[in-house]
mmCIF file of C-alpha atoms and ligand atoms in Angstrom:
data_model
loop_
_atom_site.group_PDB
_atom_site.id
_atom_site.type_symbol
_atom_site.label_atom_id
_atom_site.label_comp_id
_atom_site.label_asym_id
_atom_site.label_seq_id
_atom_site.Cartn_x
_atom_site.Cartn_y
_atom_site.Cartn_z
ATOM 1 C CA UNK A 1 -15.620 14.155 11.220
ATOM 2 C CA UNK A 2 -17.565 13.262 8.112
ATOM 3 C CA UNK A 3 -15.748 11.605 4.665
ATOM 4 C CA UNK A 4 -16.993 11.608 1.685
ATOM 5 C CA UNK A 5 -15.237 8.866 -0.919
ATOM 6 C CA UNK A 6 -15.900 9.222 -4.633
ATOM 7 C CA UNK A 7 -14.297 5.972 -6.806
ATOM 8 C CA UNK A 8 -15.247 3.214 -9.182
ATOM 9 C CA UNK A 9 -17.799 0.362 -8.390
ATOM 10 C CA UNK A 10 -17.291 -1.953 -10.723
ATOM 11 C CA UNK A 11 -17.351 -5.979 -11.394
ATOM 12 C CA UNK A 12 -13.853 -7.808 -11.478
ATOM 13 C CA UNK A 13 -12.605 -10.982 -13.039
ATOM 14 C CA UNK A 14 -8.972 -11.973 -11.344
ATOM 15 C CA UNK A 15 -6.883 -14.468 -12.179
ATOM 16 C CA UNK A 16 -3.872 -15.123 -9.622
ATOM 17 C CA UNK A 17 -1.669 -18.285 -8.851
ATOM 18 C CA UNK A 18 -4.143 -19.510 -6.226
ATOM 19 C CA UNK A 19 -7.321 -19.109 -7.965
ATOM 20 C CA UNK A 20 -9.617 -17.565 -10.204
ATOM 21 C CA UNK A 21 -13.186 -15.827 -9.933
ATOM 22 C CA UNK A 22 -14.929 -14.488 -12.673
ATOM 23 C CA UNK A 23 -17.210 -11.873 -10.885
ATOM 24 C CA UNK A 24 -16.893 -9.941 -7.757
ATOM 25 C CA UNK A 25 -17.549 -6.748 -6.287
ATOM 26 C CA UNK A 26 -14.329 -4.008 -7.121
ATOM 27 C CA UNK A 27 -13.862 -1.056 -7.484
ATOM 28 C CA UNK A 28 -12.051 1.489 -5.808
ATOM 29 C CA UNK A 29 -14.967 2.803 -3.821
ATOM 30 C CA UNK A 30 -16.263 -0.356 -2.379
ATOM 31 C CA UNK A 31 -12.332 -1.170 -0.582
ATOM 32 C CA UNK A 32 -11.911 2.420 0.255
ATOM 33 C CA UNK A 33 -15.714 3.184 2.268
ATOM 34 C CA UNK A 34 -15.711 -0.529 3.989
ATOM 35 C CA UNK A 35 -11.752 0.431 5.060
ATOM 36 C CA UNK A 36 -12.740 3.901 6.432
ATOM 37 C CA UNK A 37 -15.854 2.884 8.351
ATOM 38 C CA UNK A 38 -13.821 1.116 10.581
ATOM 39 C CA UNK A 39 -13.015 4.596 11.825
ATOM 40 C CA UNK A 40 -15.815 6.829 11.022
ATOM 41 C CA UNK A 41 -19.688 6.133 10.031
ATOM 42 C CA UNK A 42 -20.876 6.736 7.826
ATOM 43 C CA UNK A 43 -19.112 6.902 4.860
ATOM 44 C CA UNK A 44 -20.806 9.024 2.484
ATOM 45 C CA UNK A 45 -20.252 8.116 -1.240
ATOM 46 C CA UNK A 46 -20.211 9.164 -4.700
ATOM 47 C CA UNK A 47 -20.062 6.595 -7.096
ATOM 48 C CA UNK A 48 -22.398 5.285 -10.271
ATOM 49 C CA UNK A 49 -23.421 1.092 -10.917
ATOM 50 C CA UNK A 50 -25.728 0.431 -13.989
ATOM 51 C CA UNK A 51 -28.826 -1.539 -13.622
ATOM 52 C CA UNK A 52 -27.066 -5.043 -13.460
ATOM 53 C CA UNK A 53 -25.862 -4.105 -10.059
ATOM 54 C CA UNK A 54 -27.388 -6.555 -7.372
ATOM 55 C CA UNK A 55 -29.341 -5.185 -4.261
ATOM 56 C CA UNK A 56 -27.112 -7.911 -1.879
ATOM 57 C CA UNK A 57 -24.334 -5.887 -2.352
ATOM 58 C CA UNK A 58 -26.053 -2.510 -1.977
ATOM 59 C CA UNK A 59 -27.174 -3.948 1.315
ATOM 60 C CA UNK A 60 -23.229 -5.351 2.137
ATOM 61 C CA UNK A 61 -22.560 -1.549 1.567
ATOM 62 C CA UNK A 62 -24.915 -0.006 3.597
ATOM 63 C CA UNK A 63 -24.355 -3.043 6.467
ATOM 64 C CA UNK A 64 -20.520 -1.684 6.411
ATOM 65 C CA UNK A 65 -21.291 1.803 7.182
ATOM 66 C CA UNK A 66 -21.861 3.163 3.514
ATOM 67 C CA UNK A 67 -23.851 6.225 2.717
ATOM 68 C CA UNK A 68 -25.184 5.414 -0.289
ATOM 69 C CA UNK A 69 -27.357 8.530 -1.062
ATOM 70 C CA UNK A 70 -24.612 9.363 -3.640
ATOM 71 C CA UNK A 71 -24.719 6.185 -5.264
ATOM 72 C CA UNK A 72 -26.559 6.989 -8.929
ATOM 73 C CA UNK A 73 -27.983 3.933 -10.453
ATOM 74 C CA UNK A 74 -28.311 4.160 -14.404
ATOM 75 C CA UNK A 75 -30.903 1.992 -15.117
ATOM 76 C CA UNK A 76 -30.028 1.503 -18.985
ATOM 77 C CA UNK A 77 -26.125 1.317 -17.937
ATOM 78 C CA UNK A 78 -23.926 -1.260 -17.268
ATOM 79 C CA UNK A 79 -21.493 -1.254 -14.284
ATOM 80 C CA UNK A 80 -17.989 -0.767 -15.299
ATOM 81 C CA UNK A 81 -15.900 -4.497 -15.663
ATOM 82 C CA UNK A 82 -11.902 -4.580 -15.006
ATOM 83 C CA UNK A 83 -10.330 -8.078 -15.423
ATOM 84 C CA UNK A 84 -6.441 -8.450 -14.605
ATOM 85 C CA UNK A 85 -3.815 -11.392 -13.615
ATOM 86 C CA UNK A 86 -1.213 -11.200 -11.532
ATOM 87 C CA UNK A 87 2.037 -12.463 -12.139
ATOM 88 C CA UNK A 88 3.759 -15.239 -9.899
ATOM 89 C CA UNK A 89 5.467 -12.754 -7.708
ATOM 90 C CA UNK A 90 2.120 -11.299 -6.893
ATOM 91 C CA UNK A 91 3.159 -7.840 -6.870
ATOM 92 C CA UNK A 92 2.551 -7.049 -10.506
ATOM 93 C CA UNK A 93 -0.348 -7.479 -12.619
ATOM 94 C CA UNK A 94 -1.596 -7.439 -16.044
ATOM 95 C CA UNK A 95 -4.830 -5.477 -16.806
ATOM 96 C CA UNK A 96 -6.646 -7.766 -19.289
ATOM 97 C CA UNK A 97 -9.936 -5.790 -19.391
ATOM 98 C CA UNK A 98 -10.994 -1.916 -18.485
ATOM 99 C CA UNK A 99 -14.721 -1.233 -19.801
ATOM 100 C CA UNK A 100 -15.564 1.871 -17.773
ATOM 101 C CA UNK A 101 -19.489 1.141 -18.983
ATOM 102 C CA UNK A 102 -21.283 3.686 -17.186
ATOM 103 C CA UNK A 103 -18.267 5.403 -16.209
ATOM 104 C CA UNK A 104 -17.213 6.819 -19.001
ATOM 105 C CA UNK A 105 -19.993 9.647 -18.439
ATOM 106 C CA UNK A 106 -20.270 9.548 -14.812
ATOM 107 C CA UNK A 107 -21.679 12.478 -14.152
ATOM 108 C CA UNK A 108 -21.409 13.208 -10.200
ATOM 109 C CA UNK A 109 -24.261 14.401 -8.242
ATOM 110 C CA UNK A 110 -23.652 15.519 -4.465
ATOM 111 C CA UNK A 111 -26.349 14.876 -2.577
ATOM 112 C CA UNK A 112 -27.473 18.378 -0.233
ATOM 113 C CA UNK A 113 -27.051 16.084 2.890
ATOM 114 C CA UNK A 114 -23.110 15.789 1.617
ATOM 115 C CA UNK A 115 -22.426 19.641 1.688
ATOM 116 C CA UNK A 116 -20.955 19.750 5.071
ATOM 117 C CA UNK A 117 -18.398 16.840 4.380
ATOM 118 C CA UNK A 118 -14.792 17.387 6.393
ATOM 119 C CA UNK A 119 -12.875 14.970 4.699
ATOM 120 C CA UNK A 120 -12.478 13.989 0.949
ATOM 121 C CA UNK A 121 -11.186 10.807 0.227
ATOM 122 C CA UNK A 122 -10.705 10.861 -4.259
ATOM 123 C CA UNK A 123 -10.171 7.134 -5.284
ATOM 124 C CA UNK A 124 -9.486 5.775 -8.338
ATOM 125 C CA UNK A 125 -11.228 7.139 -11.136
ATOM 126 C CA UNK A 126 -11.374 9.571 -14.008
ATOM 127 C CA UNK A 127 -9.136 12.634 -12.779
ATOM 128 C CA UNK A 128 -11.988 14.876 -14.205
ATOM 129 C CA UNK A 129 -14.641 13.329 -12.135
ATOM 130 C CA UNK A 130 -12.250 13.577 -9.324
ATOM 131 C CA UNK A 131 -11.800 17.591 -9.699
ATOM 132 C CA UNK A 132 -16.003 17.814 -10.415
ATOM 133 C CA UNK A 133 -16.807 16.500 -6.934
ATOM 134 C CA UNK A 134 -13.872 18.970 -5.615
ATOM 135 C CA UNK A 135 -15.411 21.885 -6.843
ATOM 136 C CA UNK A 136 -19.415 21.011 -6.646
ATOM 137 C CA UNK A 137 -18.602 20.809 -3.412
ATOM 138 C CA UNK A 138 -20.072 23.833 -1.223
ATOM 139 C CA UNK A 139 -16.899 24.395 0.892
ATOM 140 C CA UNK A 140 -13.393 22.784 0.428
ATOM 141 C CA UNK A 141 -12.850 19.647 2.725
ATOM 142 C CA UNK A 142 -10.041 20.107 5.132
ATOM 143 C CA UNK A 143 -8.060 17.745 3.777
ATOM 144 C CA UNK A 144 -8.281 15.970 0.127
ATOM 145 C CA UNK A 145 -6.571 12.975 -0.361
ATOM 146 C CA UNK A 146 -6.373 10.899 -4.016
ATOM 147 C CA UNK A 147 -5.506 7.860 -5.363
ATOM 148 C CA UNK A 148 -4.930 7.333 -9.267
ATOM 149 C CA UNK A 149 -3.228 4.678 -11.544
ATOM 150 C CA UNK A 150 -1.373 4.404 -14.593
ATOM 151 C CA UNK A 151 -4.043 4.096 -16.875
ATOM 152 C CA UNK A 152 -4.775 7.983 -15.889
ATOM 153 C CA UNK A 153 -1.151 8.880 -16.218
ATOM 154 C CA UNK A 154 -1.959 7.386 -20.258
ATOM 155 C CA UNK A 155 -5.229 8.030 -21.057
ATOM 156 C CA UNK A 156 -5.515 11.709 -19.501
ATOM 157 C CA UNK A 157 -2.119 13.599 -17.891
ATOM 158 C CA UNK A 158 -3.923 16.975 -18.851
ATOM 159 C CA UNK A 159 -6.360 16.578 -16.639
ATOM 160 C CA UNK A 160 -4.566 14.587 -13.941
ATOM 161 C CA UNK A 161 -1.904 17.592 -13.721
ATOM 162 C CA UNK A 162 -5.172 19.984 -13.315
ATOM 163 C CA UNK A 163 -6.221 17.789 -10.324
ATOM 164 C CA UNK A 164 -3.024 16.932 -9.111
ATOM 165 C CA UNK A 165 -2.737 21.086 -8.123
ATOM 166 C CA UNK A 166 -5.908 20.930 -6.154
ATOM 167 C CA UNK A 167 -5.166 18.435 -3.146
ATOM 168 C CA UNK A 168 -3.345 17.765 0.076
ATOM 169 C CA UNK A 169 -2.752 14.211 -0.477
ATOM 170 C CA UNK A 170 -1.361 11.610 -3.023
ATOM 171 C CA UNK A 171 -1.359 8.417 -2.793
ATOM 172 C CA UNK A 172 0.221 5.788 -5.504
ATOM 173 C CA UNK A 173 2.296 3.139 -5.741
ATOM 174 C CA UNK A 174 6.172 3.297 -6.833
ATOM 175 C CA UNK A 175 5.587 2.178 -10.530
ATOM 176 C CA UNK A 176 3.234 4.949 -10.785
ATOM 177 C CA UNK A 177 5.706 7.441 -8.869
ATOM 178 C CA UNK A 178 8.069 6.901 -11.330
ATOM 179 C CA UNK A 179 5.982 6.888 -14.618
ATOM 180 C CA UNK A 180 4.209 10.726 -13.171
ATOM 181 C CA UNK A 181 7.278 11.525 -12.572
ATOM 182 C CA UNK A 182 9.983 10.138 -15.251
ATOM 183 C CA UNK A 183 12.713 9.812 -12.357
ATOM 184 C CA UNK A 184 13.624 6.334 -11.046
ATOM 185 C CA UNK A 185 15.197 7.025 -7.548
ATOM 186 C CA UNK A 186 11.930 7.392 -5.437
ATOM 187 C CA UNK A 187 13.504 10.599 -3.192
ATOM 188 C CA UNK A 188 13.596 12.324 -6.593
ATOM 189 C CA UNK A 189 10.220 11.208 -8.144
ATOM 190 C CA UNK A 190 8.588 12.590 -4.562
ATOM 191 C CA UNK A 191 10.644 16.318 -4.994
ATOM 192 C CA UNK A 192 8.913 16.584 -8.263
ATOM 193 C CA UNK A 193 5.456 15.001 -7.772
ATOM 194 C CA UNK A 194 5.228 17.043 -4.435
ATOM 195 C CA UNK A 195 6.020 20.035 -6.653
ATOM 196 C CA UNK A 196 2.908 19.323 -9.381
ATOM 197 C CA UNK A 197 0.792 19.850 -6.136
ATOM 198 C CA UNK A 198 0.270 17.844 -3.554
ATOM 199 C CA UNK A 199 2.163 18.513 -0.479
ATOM 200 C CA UNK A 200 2.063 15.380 1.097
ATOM 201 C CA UNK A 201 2.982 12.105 -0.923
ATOM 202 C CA UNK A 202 2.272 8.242 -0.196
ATOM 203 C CA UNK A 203 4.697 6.184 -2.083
ATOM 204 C CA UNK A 204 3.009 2.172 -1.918
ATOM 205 C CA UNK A 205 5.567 -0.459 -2.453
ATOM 206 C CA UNK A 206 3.244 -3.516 -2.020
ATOM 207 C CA UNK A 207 4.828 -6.348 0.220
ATOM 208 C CA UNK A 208 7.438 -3.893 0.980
ATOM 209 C CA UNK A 209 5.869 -1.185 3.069
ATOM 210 C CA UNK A 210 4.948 2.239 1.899
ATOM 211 C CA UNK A 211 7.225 5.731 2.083
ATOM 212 C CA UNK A 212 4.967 9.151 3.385
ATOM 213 C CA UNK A 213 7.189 12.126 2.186
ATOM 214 C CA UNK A 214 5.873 15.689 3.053
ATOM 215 C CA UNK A 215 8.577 18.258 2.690
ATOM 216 C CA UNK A 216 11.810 17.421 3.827
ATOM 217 C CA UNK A 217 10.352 14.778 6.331
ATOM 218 C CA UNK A 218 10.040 10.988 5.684
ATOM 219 C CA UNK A 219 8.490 7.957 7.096
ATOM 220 C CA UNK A 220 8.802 4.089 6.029
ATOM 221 C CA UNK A 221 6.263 1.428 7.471
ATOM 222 C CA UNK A 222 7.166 -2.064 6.177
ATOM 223 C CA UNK A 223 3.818 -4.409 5.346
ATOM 224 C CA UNK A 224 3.549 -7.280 7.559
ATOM 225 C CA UNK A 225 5.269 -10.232 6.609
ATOM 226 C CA UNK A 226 1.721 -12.675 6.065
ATOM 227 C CA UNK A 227 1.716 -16.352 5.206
ATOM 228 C CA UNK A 228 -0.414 -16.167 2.167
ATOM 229 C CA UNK A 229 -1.553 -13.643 -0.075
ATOM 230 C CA UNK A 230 -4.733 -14.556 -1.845
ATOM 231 C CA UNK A 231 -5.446 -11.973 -4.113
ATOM 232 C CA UNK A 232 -3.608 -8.301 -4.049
ATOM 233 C CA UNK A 233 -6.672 -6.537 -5.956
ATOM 234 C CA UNK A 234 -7.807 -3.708 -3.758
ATOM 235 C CA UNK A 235 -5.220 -3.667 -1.247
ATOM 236 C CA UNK A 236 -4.225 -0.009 -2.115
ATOM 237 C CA UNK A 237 -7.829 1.177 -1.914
ATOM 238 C CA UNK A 238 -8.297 -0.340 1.490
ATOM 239 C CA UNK A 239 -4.781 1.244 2.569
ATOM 240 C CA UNK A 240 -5.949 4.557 1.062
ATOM 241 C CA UNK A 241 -9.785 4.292 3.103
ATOM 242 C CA UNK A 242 -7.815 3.486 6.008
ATOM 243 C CA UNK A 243 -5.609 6.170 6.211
ATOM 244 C CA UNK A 244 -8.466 8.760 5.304
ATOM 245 C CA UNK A 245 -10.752 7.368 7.667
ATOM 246 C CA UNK A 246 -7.799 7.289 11.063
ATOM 247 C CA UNK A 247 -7.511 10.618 9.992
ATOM 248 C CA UNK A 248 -11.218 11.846 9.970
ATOM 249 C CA UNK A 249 -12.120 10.457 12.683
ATOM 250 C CA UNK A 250 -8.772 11.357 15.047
ATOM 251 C CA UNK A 251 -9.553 15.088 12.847
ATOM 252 C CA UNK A 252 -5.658 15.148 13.142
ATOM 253 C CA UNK A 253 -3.609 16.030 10.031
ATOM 254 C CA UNK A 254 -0.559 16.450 11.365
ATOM 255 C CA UNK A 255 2.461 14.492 9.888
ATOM 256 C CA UNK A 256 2.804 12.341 13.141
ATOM 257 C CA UNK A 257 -0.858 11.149 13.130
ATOM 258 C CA UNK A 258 -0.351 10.509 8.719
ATOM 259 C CA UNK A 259 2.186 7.742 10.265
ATOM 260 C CA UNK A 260 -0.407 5.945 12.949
ATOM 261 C CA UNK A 261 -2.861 6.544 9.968
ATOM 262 C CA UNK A 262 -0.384 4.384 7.501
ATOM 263 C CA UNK A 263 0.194 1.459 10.088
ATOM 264 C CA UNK A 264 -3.649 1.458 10.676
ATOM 265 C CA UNK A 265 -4.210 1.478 6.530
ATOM 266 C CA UNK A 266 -1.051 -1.598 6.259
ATOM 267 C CA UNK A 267 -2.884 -3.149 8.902
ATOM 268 C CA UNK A 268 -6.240 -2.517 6.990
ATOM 269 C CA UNK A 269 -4.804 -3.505 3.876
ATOM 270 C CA UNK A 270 -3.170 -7.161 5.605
ATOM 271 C CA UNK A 271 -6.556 -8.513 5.377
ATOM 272 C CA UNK A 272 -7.914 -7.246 2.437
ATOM 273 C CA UNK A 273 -5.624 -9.714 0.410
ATOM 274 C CA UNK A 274 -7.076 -12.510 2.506
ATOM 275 C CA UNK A 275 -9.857 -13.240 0.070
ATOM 276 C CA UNK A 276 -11.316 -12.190 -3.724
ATOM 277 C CA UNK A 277 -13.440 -8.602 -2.960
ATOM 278 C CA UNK A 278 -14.006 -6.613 -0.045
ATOM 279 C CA UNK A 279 -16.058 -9.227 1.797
ATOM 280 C CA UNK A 280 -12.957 -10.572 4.606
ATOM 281 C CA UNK A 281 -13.176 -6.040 5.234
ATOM 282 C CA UNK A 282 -17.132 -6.524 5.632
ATOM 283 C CA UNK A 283 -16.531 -9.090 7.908
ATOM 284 C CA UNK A 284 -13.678 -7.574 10.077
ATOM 285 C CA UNK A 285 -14.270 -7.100 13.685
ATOM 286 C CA UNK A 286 -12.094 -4.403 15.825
ATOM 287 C CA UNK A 287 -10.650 -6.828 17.853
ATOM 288 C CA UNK A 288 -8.996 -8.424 14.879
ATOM 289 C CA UNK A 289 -7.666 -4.888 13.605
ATOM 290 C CA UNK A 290 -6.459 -4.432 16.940
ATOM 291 C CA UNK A 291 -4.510 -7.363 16.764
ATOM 292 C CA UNK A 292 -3.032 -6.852 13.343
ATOM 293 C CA UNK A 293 -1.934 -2.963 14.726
ATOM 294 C CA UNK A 294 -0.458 -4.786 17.644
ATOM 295 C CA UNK A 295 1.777 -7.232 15.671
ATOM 296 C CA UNK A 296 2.674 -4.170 13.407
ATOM 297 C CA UNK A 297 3.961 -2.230 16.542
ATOM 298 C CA UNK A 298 5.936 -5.194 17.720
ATOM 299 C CA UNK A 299 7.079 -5.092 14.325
ATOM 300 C CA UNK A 300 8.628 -2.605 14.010
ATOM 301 C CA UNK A 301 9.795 -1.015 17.834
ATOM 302 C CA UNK A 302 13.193 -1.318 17.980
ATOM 303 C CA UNK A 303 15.836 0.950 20.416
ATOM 304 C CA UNK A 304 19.389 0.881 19.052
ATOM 305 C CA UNK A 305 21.394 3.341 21.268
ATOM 306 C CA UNK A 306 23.123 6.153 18.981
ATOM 307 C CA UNK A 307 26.367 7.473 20.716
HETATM 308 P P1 LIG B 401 -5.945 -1.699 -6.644
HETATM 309 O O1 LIG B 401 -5.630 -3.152 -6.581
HETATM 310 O O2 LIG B 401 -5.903 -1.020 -5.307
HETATM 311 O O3 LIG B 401 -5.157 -0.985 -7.692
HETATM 312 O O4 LIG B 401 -7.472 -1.568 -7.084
HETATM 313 C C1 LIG B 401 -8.060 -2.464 -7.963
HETATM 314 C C2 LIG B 401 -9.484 -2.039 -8.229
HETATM 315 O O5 LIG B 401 -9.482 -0.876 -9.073
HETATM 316 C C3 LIG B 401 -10.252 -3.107 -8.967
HETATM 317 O O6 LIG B 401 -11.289 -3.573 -8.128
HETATM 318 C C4 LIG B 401 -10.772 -2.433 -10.233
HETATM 319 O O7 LIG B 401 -12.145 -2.653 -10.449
HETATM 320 C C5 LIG B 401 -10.493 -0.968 -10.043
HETATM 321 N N1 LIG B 401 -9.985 -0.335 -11.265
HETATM 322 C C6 LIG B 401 -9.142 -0.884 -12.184
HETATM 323 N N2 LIG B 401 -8.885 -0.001 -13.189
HETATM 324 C C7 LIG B 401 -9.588 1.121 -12.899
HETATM 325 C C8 LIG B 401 -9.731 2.401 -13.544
HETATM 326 N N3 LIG B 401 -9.118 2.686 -14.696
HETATM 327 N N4 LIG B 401 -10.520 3.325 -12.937
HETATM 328 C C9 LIG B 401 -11.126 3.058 -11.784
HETATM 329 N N5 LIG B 401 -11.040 1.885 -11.127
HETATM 330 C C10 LIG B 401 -10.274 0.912 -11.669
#
């Protein structure tokens, strides 16, 4: 089944404790579409770059499986810079720069070729650019999953809350759970974000795993335990892509295949923090995926008899 992603393309500076890099291709869009087409090609999406963006990674898109007929290119733009450093612990970060540059009046366009799209995958950006590519759409996806940050939460809760009412999916980590939601125990944070609209709810919690709540029902997956973690930047994106993209291409959206979908979006994710930018996802063959699901499974298969 098709997926169309919409997100942020942007250039990132990142400072962590094993290194530094002061230009790479980010973005929410870039982790997301090279995540999903490991399940389903191509990945049509929606995104804008200004006219400093370079054609070798346009062609490192389109090489990964990227549709890039929504991709506007402003040509008197620049492409939107973030800059953050994580802290020792690696699982929280300081945003040092956000310049949204041509973002700020993104504008989305859906290309006619993008009408018939299944799936609709809303990363990280603007929650009004989000709802725009909802509802230019011709006919409502079957499933709409989204991904926002705090800086949202901040800068725009009106129109988050608007957005938040129109999809299936959410997907954020537990700091933002708790700041959408003002509770601190997670269990109560998911009652009332599943209540602003989405029925389904992704809790991340980094090293830790990630909690899928839908209803009543609940399901942890722990991450995998690695030996180094390079740089963290992305990893939710790439967990978000993956999970979309299982679940296109399986065209399942039941709440048993949402937990192979998480293990195959940890597993996703696992490499991601490998390396600076999406490149070690470019690069990632099936077999290694494979793998990765395999140790995940031996992970976490246990049988304790319950008299
Ligand atoms: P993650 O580590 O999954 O939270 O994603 C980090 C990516 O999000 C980076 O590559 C940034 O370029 C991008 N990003 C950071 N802030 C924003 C924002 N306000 N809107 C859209 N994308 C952002």
């Amino acid at each position: 089944m098709s997926l169309l992603v919409v997100g942020s393309t942007a250039f990132d500076a990142i400072e962590t404790p094993f290194g530094k890099i002061e230009k790479v291709l980010g973005g929410s869009a870039p982790f997301i579409c090279l995540a999903a087409a490991k399940f389903t090609k191509p990945v049509r999406l929606v995104s804008v770059v200004g006219a400093d963006f370079p054609e070798s990674d346009l062609a490192m898109l389109a090489d990964g499986g990227v549709d890039l007929a929504g991709l506007q290119k402003i040509a008197d733009g620049k492409t939107m810079f973030w800059s953050g450093k994580y802290h020792t612990d690696m699982n929280s970060r300081d945003t040092l720069v956000t310049e949204l540059n041509v973002l700020a009046d993104f504008d989305p366009t859906i290309p006619e070729s993008y009408n018939d799209t299944d799936y609709l995958m809303l990363g990280n950006l603007s929650p009004t650019v989000q709802r725009q590519v909802l509802e230019r759409l011709p006919k409502r996806p079957k499933l709409v999953v989204m991904d926002t940050m705090n800086f949202w939460m901040s800068h725009t809760p009106a129109e988050l809350a608007v957005t938040l009412k129109l999809i299936d999916v959410l997907c954020i980590n537990d700091s933002e759970a708790r700041e959408l939601s003002g509770e601190y125990s997670l269990r109560k944070a998911a009652r009332k974000i599943m209540e602003m609209g989405p029925k389904t709810l992704i809790i991340k919690k980094g090293e830790h795993g990630a909690l899928l709540f839908q209803g009543e029902q609940l399901f942890f997956a722990p991450a995998l335990l690695l030996e180094d973690v390079f740089d963290p930047t992305g990893a939710g994106d790439t967990f978000a892509g993956g999970f979309a993209g299982y679940l296109a291409a399986t065209d399942d959206i039941s709440f048993e295949n949402m937990k192979r979908a998480i293990i195959y979006g940890s597993a996703l994710a696992s490499f991601s923090v490998e390396e600076f930018g999406p490149q070690r996802l470019h690069r990632l063959t099936e077999e290694e995926l494979n793998s990765r699901v395999q140790t995940f499974v031996d992970l976490v298969q246990y049988q304790v008899p319950v008299s």
